[in-house]
mmCIF file of C-alpha atoms in Angstrom:
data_model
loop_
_atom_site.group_PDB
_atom_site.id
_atom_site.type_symbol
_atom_site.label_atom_id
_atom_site.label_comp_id
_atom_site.label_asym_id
_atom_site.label_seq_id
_atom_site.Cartn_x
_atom_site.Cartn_y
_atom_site.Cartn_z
ATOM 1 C CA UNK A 656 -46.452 55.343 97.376
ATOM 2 C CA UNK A 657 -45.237 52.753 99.723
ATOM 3 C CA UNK A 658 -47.461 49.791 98.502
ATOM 4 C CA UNK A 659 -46.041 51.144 94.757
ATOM 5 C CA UNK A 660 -42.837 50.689 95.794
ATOM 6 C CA UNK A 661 -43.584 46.838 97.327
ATOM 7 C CA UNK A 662 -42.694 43.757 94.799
ATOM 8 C CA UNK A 663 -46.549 42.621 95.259
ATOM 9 C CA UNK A 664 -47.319 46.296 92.564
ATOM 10 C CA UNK A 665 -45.763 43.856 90.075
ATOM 11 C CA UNK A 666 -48.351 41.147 90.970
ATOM 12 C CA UNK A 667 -50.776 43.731 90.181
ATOM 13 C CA UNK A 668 -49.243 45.110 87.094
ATOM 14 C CA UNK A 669 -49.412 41.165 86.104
ATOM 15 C CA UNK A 670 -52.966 41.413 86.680
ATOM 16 C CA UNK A 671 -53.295 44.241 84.674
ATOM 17 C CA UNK A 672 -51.796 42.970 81.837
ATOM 18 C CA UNK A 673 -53.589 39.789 81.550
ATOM 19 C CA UNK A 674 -56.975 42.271 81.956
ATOM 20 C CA UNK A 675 -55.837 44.019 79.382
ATOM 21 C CA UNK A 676 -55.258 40.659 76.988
ATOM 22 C CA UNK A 677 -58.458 39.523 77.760
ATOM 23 C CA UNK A 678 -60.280 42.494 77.272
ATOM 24 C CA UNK A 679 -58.102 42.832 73.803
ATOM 25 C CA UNK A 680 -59.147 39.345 73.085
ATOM 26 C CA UNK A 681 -62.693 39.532 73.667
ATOM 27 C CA UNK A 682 -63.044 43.146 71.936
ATOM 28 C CA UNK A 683 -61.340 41.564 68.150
ATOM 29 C CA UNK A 684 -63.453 38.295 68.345
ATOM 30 C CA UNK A 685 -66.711 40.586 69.015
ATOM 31 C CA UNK A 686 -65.410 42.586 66.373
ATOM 32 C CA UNK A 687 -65.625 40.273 63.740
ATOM 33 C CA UNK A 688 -69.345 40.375 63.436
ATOM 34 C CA UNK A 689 -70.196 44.085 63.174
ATOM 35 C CA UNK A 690 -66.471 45.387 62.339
ATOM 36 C CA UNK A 691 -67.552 49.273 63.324
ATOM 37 C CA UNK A 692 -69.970 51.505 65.314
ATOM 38 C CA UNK A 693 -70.152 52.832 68.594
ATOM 39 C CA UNK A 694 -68.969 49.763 70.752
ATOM 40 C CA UNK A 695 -66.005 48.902 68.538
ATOM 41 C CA UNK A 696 -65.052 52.245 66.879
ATOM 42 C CA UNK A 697 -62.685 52.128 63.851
ATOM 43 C CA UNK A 698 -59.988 49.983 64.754
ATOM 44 C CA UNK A 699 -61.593 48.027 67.826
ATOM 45 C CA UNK A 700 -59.489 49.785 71.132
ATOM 46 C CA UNK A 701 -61.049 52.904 70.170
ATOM 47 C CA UNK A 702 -64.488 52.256 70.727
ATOM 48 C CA UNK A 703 -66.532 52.046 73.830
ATOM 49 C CA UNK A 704 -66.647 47.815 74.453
ATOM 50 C CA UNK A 705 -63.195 48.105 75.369
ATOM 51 C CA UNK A 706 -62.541 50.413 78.005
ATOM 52 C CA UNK A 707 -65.479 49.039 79.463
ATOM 53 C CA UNK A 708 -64.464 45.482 79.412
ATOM 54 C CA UNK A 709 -61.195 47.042 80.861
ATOM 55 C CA UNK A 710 -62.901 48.432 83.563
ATOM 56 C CA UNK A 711 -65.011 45.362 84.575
ATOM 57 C CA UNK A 712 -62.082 43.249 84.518
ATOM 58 C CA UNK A 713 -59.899 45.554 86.369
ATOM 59 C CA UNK A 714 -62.635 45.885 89.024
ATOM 60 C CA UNK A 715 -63.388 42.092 89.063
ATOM 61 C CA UNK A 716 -59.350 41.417 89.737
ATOM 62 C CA UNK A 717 -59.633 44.105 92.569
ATOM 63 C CA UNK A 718 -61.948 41.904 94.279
ATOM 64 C CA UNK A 719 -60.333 38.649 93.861
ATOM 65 C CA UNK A 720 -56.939 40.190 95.046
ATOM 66 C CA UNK A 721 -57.821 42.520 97.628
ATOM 67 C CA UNK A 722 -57.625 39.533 100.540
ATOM 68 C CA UNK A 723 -54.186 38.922 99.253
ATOM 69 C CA UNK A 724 -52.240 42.102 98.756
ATOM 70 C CA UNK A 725 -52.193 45.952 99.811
ATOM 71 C CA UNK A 726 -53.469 47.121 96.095
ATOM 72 C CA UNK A 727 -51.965 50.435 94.688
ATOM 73 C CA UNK A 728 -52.087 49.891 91.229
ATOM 74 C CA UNK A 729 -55.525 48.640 90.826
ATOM 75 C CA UNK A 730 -56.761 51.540 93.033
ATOM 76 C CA UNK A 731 -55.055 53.619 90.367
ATOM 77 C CA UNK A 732 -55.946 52.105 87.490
ATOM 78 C CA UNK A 733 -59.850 52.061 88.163
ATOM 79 C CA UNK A 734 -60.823 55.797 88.231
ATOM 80 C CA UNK A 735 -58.096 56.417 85.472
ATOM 81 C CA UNK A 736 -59.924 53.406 83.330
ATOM 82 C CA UNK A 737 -63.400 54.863 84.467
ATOM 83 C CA UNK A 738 -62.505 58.481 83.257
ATOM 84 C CA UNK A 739 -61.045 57.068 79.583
ATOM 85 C CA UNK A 740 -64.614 55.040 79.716
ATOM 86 C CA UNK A 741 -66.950 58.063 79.829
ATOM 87 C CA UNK A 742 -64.458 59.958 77.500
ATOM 88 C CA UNK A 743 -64.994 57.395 75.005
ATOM 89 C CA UNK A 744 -68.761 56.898 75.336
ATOM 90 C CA UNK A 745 -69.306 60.841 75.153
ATOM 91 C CA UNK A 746 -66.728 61.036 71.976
ATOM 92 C CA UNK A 747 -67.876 58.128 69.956
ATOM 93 C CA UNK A 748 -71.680 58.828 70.737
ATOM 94 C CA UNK A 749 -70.914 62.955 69.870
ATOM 95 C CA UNK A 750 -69.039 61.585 66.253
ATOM 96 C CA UNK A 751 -71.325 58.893 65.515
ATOM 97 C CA UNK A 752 -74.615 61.369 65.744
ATOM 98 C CA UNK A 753 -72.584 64.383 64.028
ATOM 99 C CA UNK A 754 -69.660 63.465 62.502
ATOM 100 C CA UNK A 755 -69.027 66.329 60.730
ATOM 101 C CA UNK A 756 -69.480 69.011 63.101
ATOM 102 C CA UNK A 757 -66.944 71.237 64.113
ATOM 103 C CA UNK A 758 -68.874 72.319 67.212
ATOM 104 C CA UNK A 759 -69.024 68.588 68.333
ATOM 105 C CA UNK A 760 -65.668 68.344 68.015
ATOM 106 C CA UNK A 761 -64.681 71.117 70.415
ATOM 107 C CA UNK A 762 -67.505 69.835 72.869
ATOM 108 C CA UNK A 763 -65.568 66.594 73.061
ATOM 109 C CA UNK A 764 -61.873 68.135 73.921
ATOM 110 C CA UNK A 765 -63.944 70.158 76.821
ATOM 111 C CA UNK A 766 -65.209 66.686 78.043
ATOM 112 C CA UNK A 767 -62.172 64.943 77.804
ATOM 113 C CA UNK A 768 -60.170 68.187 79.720
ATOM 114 C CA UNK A 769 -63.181 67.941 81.929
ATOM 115 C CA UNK A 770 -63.126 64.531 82.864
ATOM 116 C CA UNK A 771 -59.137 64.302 83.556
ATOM 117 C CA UNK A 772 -59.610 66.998 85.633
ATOM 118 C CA UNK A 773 -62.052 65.822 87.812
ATOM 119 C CA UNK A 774 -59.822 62.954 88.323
ATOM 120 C CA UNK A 775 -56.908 64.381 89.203
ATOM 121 C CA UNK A 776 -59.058 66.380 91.936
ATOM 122 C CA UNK A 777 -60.187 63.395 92.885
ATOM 123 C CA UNK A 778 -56.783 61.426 93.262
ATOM 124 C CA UNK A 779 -55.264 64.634 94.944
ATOM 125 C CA UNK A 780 -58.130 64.415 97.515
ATOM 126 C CA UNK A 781 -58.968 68.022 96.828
ATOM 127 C CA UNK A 782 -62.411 67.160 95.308
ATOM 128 C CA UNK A 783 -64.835 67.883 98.332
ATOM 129 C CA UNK A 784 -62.431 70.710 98.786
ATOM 130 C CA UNK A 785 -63.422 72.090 95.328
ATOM 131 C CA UNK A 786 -67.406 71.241 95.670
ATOM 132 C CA UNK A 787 -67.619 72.962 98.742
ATOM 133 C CA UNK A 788 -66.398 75.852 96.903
ATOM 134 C CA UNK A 789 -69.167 75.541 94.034
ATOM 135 C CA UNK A 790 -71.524 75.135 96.465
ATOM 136 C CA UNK A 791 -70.455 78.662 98.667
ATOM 137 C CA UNK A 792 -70.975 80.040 95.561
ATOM 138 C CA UNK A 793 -74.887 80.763 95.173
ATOM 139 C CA UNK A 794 -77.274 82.960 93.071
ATOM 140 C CA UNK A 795 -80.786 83.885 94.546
ATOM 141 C CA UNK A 796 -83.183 82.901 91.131
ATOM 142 C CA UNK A 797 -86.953 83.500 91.062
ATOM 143 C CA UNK A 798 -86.617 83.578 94.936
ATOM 144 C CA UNK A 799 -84.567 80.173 95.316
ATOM 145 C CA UNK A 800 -81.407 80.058 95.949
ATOM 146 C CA UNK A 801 -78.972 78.187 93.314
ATOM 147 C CA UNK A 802 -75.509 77.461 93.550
ATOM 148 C CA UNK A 803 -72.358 76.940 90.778
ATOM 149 C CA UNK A 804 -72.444 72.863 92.232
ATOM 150 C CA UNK A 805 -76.316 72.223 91.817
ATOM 151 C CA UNK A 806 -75.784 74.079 88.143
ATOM 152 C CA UNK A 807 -72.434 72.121 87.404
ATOM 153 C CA UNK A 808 -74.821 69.006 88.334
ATOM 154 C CA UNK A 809 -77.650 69.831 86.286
ATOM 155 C CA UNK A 810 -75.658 70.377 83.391
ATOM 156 C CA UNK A 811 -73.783 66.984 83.716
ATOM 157 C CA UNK A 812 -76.953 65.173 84.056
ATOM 158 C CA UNK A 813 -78.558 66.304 81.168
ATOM 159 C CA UNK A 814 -75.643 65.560 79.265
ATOM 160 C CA UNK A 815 -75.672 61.899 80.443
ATOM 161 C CA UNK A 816 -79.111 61.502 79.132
ATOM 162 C CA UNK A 817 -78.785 63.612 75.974
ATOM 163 C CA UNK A 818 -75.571 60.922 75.260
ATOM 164 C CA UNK A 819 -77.665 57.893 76.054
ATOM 165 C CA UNK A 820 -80.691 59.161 73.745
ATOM 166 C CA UNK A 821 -78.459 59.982 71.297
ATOM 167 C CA UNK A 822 -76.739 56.242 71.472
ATOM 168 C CA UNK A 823 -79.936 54.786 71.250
ATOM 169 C CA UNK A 824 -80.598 56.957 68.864
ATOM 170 C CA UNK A 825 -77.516 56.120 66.502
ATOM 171 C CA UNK A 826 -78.478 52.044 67.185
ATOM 172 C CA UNK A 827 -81.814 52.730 65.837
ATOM 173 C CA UNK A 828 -80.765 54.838 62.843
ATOM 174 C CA UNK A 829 -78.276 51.667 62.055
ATOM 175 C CA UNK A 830 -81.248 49.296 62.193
ATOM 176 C CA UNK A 831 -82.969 51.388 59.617
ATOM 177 C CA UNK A 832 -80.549 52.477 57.243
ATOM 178 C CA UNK A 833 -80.257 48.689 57.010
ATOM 179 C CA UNK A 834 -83.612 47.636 55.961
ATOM 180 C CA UNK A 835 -82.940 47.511 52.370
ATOM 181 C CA UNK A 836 -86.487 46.509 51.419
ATOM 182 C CA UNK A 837 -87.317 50.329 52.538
ATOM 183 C CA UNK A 838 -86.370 53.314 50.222
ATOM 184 C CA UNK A 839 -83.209 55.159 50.974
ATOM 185 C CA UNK A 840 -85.326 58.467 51.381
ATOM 186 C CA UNK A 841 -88.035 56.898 53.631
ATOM 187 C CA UNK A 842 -85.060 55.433 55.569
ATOM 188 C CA UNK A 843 -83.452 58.908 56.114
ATOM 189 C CA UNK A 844 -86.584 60.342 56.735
ATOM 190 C CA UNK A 845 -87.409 58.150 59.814
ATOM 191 C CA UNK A 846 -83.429 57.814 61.216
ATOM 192 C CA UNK A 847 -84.202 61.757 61.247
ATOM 193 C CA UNK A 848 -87.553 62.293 62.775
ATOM 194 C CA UNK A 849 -86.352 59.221 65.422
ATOM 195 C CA UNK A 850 -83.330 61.568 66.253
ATOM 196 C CA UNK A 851 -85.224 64.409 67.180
ATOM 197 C CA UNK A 852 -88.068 62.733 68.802
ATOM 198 C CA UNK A 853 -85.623 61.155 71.249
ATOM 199 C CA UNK A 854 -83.617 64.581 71.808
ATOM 200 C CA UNK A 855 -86.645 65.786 72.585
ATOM 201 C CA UNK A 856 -87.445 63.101 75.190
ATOM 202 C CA UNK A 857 -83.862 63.182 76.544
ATOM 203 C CA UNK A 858 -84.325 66.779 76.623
ATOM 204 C CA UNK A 859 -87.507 66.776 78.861
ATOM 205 C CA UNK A 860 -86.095 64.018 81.137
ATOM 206 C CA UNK A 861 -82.957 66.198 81.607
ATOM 207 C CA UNK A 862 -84.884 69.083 82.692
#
C-alpha cells in the first residue's frame, strides 16, 4: 500500500499503459492476416494473443524497472494478467471445440470463478494456508492414502492437457476444413476422428 501510494506507481501505471498499446498494436496488425480463431477471438482483445502479449510485456517492464523503483503495480498487475490469460485460453479453446454446448459453457464460468479465486488467495497470502487444509484432508483408496490437494491437482492437470489437445486439435481441424481440393464430408470426417484421437491421447497423458 505504501509503494501504491508513492508518485513512482504512476511511473508504473505509464508503463502499463504503453504495454498495453503495444500489445494492442501488435494484436490488430497480426490480426489482419487470419481475422479470427483461437489467438485473436472475434474482435482481437478477446482472444488468447493478447493477454499473453500483455503478460510478456508486463513481465519484461518488471525487469527493466525493478533496479529503479519499489514496484507495486506491476507486482499486481502480473498474477491478475496471468489469471485473465488462462481464463481466456480455457474459454476460447472450450468454445472453439464446442461452441454450442451448454455444458461447456457452464464449465467455463466454474474456471473463470476458479481462477479469480485462486488469485485472490494468493494476493491475500492465505494460499498455503488453504493447501495445507486440502492436504489434512485425506481418503485411504485401495490402501494409499489420497488427499483433497493431490485430487484438486490431478484434476487441474488433466485439464491443462485436455485444453492443449483440444487447441491443437481445433488448429488442425482449421487446416483441414481448408483444403478445398478435399470433399467437405471427407474433411469432416478426419477434423472428427483427429478430435477424438487426440482426446484420447490427452486423456492417457492426463492419467
Amino acid at each position: 500500500i505504501d509503494a501504491i501510494t508513492r508518485p513512482s506507481a504512476l511511473a508504473e501505471l505509464a508503463a502499463l499503459a504503453v504495454c498495453l498499446g503495444l500489445a494492442w498494436g501488435i494484436v490488430r496488425l497480426a490480426r489482419r492476416h487470419r481475422p479470427s480463431g483461437i489467438l485473436f477471438g472475434e474482435r482481437g482483445f478477446d482472444g488468447v494473443l493478447f493477454p499473453l502479449l500483455m503478460l510478456g510485456l508486463t513481465l519484461l517492464a518488471r525487469w527493466l524497472l525493478a533496479p529503479q523503483l519499489p514496484l507495486a503495480m506491476l507486482k499486481l498487475a502480473v498474477p491478475i494478467l496471468a489469471s485473465l490469460a488462462i481464463i481466456r485460453v480455457v474459454v476460447r479453446v472450450l468454445h472453439v471445440a464446442f461452441p454450442t454446448s451448454l455444458l461447456v459453457r457452464a464449465l467455463e464460468r466454474t474456471v473463470s470463478w476458479l481462477v479469480w479465486i485462486g488469485l485472490v488467495l494468493w494476493l491475500t497470502d492465505l494460499l498455503p494456508l488453504a493447501l495445507a487444509e486440502m492436504d489434512a484432508i485425506k481418503w485411504h483408496i485401495a490402501g494409499s492414502a489420497v488427499s483433497l490437494r493431490s485430487l484438486v491437482e490431478g484434476a487441474l492437470s488433466a485439464m491443462v492437457v485436455l485444453v492443449l489437445m483440444l487447441w491443437l486439435s481445433a488448429s488442425i481441424e482449421s487446416r483441414l476444413m481448408a483444403a478445398d481440393r478435399v470433399n467437405l464430408s471427407v474433411r469432416k470426417m478426419m477434423a472428427n476422428a483427429t478430435r477424438a484421437l487426440l482426446l484420447l491421447v490427452g486423456l492417457l497423458l492426463a492419467l
